[in-house]
Amino acid sequence: QSVLTQPPSASGTPGQRVTISCSGSSSNIGSNTVNWYQQLPGTAPKLLIYSNNQRPSGVPDRFSGSKSGTSASLAISGLQSEDEADYYCAAWDDSLNGKVFGTGTKVTVL
Amino acid sequence: QLQLQESGSGLVKPSQTLSLTCAVSGGSISSGGYSWSWIRQPPGKGLEWIGYIYHSGSTYYNPSLKSRVTISVDRSKNQFSLKLSSVTAADTAVYYCAGENVSDAFDIWGQGTMVTVSS
């Protein structure tokens, strides 16, 4: 019942820049902040970006987030092999009165 | 540094109640203004928020699960719990407990525990 839409996959060669979109609506992204999570294979998700564009301590500055209207984006610059993972956006939804996650994007490093 | 660890039954029969506990270590469950959540991930699928309990004690649940979910806190044991009633095979998933900080982001996660619903 994901209400945030992401592309199922994205890919790039080492060193390239990859961008992942997250499309929502006025009740979620349009009125609340967006967070991004990275899930490496077989592990729990990890917070990557919070409050649209803030990086927690320890997250490389190759990762950046942005938001405009009812959409958000995660950019990975200087793509590395260890970035191969699933990425999820998330936001509060005022209509559902609950937290919603994106559909998830699998990033492959070619 | 707060850490979380899930525990509970890994196999639940259909129509029964799933019960999980998340132990908080490295600090008090009442510290830092954290809210405590449960999130699940069916095999090969994406993340689904189940609900959380606020530091004030208020609870918020996913509308699609609300009639079956109860999240509670036991501050004396520094842990919080999930109960999901009337389970079906669709409830088979890895269940994560997580802490949400004051910026509304899940910055602490347990390792996850697999729960299978099967007779």
mmCIF file of N, CA, C and O in Angstrom, chain A residues 32-73:
data_model
loop_
_atom_site.group_PDB
_atom_site.id
_atom_site.type_symbol
_atom_site.label_atom_id
_atom_site.label_comp_id
_atom_site.label_asym_id
_atom_site.label_seq_id
_atom_site.Cartn_x
_atom_site.Cartn_y
_atom_site.Cartn_z
ATOM 1 N N ASN A 32 5.312 17.472 4.344
ATOM 2 C CA ASN A 32 6.175 16.914 5.398
ATOM 3 C C ASN A 32 7.576 16.644 4.852
ATOM 4 O O ASN A 32 7.775 16.595 3.643
ATOM 5 N N THR A 33 8.508 16.461 5.769
ATOM 6 C CA THR A 33 9.876 16.215 5.339
ATOM 7 C C THR A 33 10.055 14.774 4.874
ATOM 8 O O THR A 33 9.263 13.886 5.205
ATOM 9 N N VAL A 34 11.095 14.584 4.056
ATOM 10 C CA VAL A 34 11.378 13.280 3.465
ATOM 11 C C VAL A 34 12.685 12.726 4.030
ATOM 12 O O VAL A 34 13.670 13.460 4.198
ATOM 13 N N ASN A 35 12.675 11.431 4.302
ATOM 14 C CA ASN A 35 13.877 10.730 4.725
ATOM 15 C C ASN A 35 14.209 9.639 3.714
ATOM 16 O O ASN A 35 13.314 9.138 3.023
ATOM 17 N N TRP A 36 15.473 9.300 3.638
ATOM 18 C CA TRP A 36 15.926 8.242 2.733
ATOM 19 C C TRP A 36 16.688 7.181 3.529
ATOM 20 O O TRP A 36 17.469 7.511 4.436
ATOM 21 N N TYR A 37 16.465 5.922 3.163
ATOM 22 C CA TYR A 37 17.111 4.788 3.834
ATOM 23 C C TYR A 37 17.811 3.908 2.811
ATOM 24 O O TYR A 37 17.313 3.717 1.697
ATOM 25 N N GLN A 38 18.961 3.390 3.219
ATOM 26 C CA GLN A 38 19.732 2.465 2.400
ATOM 27 C C GLN A 38 19.659 1.082 3.052
ATOM 28 O O GLN A 38 19.883 0.947 4.260
ATOM 29 N N GLN A 39 19.318 0.064 2.252
ATOM 30 C CA GLN A 39 19.269 -1.297 2.781
ATOM 31 C C GLN A 39 20.217 -2.187 1.984
ATOM 32 O O GLN A 39 19.915 -2.552 0.836
ATOM 33 N N LEU A 40 21.345 -2.496 2.578
ATOM 34 C CA LEU A 40 22.289 -3.422 1.956
ATOM 35 C C LEU A 40 21.720 -4.833 2.027
ATOM 36 O O LEU A 40 20.920 -5.130 2.911
ATOM 37 N N PRO A 41 22.107 -5.716 1.107
ATOM 38 C CA PRO A 41 21.539 -7.074 1.079
ATOM 39 C C PRO A 41 21.646 -7.778 2.422
ATOM 40 O O PRO A 41 22.711 -7.836 3.036
ATOM 41 N N GLY A 42 20.509 -8.295 2.881
ATOM 42 C CA GLY A 42 20.482 -9.077 4.113
ATOM 43 C C GLY A 42 20.627 -8.304 5.403
ATOM 44 O O GLY A 42 20.832 -8.905 6.465
ATOM 45 N N THR A 43 20.510 -6.980 5.331
ATOM 46 C CA THR A 43 20.681 -6.179 6.543
ATOM 47 C C THR A 43 19.481 -5.277 6.773
ATOM 48 O O THR A 43 18.619 -5.108 5.903
ATOM 49 N N ALA A 44 19.441 -4.679 7.970
ATOM 50 C CA ALA A 44 18.387 -3.728 8.286
ATOM 51 C C ALA A 44 18.640 -2.414 7.556
ATOM 52 O O ALA A 44 19.787 -2.074 7.248
ATOM 53 N N PRO A 45 17.584 -1.661 7.270
ATOM 54 C CA PRO A 45 17.769 -0.348 6.658
ATOM 55 C C PRO A 45 18.603 0.562 7.546
ATOM 56 O O PRO A 45 18.661 0.395 8.765
ATOM 57 N N LYS A 46 19.227 1.548 6.896
ATOM 58 C CA LYS A 46 20.067 2.522 7.591
ATOM 59 C C LYS A 46 19.647 3.914 7.122
ATOM 60 O O LYS A 46 19.418 4.133 5.929
ATOM 61 N N LEU A 47 19.537 4.857 8.056
ATOM 62 C CA LEU A 47 19.174 6.227 7.702
ATOM 63 C C LEU A 47 20.285 6.865 6.884
ATOM 64 O O LEU A 47 21.442 6.903 7.313
ATOM 65 N N LEU A 48 19.917 7.412 5.723
ATOM 66 C CA LEU A 48 20.886 8.003 4.805
ATOM 67 C C LEU A 48 20.743 9.524 4.736
ATOM 68 O O LEU A 48 21.723 10.262 4.723
ATOM 69 N N ILE A 49 19.493 9.982 4.649
ATOM 70 C CA ILE A 49 19.179 11.412 4.550
ATOM 71 C C ILE A 49 17.942 11.666 5.416
ATOM 72 O O ILE A 49 16.984 10.889 5.356
ATOM 73 N N TYR A 50 17.955 12.746 6.206
ATOM 74 C CA TYR A 50 16.760 13.125 6.957
ATOM 75 C C TYR A 50 16.418 14.590 6.689
ATOM 76 O O TYR A 50 17.272 15.341 6.199
ATOM 77 N N SER A 51 15.198 14.950 7.012
ATOM 78 C CA SER A 51 14.741 16.328 6.802
ATOM 79 C C SER A 51 15.071 16.832 5.396
ATOM 80 O O SER A 51 15.599 17.935 5.224
ATOM 81 N N ASN A 52 14.781 16.018 4.416
ATOM 82 C CA ASN A 52 14.928 16.325 2.971
ATOM 83 C C ASN A 52 16.361 16.282 2.466
ATOM 84 O O ASN A 52 16.619 15.753 1.393
ATOM 85 N N ASN A 53 17.308 16.883 3.211
ATOM 86 C CA ASN A 53 18.638 17.049 2.645
ATOM 87 C C ASN A 53 19.769 17.012 3.679
ATOM 88 O O ASN A 53 20.887 17.436 3.379
ATOM 89 N N GLN A 54 19.490 16.485 4.864
ATOM 90 C CA GLN A 54 20.507 16.434 5.914
ATOM 91 C C GLN A 54 21.117 15.043 6.016
ATOM 92 O O GLN A 54 20.405 14.045 5.994
ATOM 93 N N ARG A 55 22.437 15.002 6.149
ATOM 94 C CA ARG A 55 23.119 13.725 6.290
ATOM 95 C C ARG A 55 23.473 13.463 7.752
ATOM 96 O O ARG A 55 24.089 14.323 8.407
ATOM 97 N N PRO A 56 23.126 12.273 8.248
ATOM 98 C CA PRO A 56 23.581 11.923 9.617
ATOM 99 C C PRO A 56 25.096 11.824 9.640
ATOM 100 O O PRO A 56 25.741 11.620 8.594
ATOM 101 N N SER A 57 25.654 11.925 10.809
ATOM 102 C CA SER A 57 27.090 11.768 10.964
ATOM 103 C C SER A 57 27.529 10.413 10.420
ATOM 104 O O SER A 57 26.913 9.386 10.692
ATOM 105 N N GLY A 58 28.594 10.424 9.626
ATOM 106 C CA GLY A 58 29.123 9.179 9.091
ATOM 107 C C GLY A 58 28.677 8.857 7.675
ATOM 108 O O GLY A 58 29.255 7.970 7.040
ATOM 109 N N VAL A 59 27.652 9.526 7.184
ATOM 110 C CA VAL A 59 27.193 9.290 5.811
ATOM 111 C C VAL A 59 28.034 10.140 4.858
ATOM 112 O O VAL A 59 28.126 11.360 5.034
ATOM 113 N N PRO A 60 28.641 9.520 3.861
ATOM 114 C CA PRO A 60 29.514 10.274 2.935
ATOM 115 C C PRO A 60 28.752 11.380 2.221
ATOM 116 O O PRO A 60 27.553 11.245 1.924
ATOM 117 N N ASP A 61 29.477 12.454 1.890
ATOM 118 C CA ASP A 61 28.822 13.573 1.210
ATOM 119 C C ASP A 61 28.539 13.277 -0.259
ATOM 120 O O ASP A 61 28.043 14.140 -0.990
ATOM 121 N N ARG A 62 28.824 12.047 -0.700
ATOM 122 C CA ARG A 62 28.432 11.628 -2.048
ATOM 123 C C ARG A 62 26.907 11.485 -2.146
ATOM 124 O O ARG A 62 26.347 11.497 -3.241
ATOM 125 N N PHE A 63 26.279 11.345 -0.998
ATOM 126 C CA PHE A 63 24.823 11.196 -0.945
ATOM 127 C C PHE A 63 24.190 12.554 -0.647
ATOM 128 O O PHE A 63 24.590 13.234 0.292
ATOM 129 N N SER A 64 23.214 12.928 -1.459
ATOM 130 C CA SER A 64 22.528 14.192 -1.229
ATOM 131 C C SER A 64 21.049 14.037 -1.531
ATOM 132 O O SER A 64 20.652 13.216 -2.365
ATOM 133 N N GLY A 65 20.232 14.817 -0.842
ATOM 134 C CA GLY A 65 18.793 14.760 -1.027
ATOM 135 C C GLY A 65 18.216 16.129 -1.325
ATOM 136 O O GLY A 65 18.781 17.153 -0.943
ATOM 137 N N SER A 66 17.089 16.132 -2.030
ATOM 138 C CA SER A 66 16.398 17.377 -2.326
ATOM 139 C C SER A 66 14.903 17.117 -2.403
ATOM 140 O O SER A 66 14.463 15.968 -2.529
ATOM 141 N N LYS A 67 14.134 18.198 -2.294
ATOM 142 C CA LYS A 67 12.674 18.085 -2.378
ATOM 143 C C LYS A 67 12.127 19.298 -3.097
ATOM 144 O O LYS A 67 12.594 20.431 -2.896
ATOM 145 N N SER A 68 11.137 19.066 -3.960
ATOM 146 C CA SER A 68 10.460 20.143 -4.649
ATOM 147 C C SER A 68 8.998 19.768 -4.823
ATOM 148 O O SER A 68 8.687 18.766 -5.476
ATOM 149 N N GLY A 69 8.121 20.534 -4.226
ATOM 150 C CA GLY A 69 6.695 20.247 -4.339
ATOM 151 C C GLY A 69 6.339 18.902 -3.733
ATOM 152 O O GLY A 69 6.575 18.662 -2.558
ATOM 153 N N THR A 70 5.800 18.017 -4.561
ATOM 154 C CA THR A 70 5.369 16.703 -4.074
ATOM 155 C C THR A 70 6.328 15.595 -4.502
ATOM 156 O O THR A 70 5.968 14.405 -4.503
ATOM 157 N N SER A 71 7.554 15.965 -4.836
ATOM 158 C CA SER A 71 8.562 14.978 -5.214
ATOM 159 C C SER A 71 9.868 15.232 -4.479
ATOM 160 O O SER A 71 10.158 16.356 -4.077
ATOM 161 N N ALA A 72 10.619 14.151 -4.326
ATOM 162 C CA ALA A 72 11.937 14.242 -3.709
ATOM 163 C C ALA A 72 12.913 13.415 -4.520
ATOM 164 O O ALA A 72 12.504 12.541 -5.306
ATOM 165 N N SER A 73 14.204 13.684 -4.332
ATOM 166 C CA SER A 73 15.230 12.946 -5.058
ATOM 167 C C SER A 73 16.419 12.653 -4.172
ATOM 168 O O SER A 73 16.755 13.440 -3.282
#
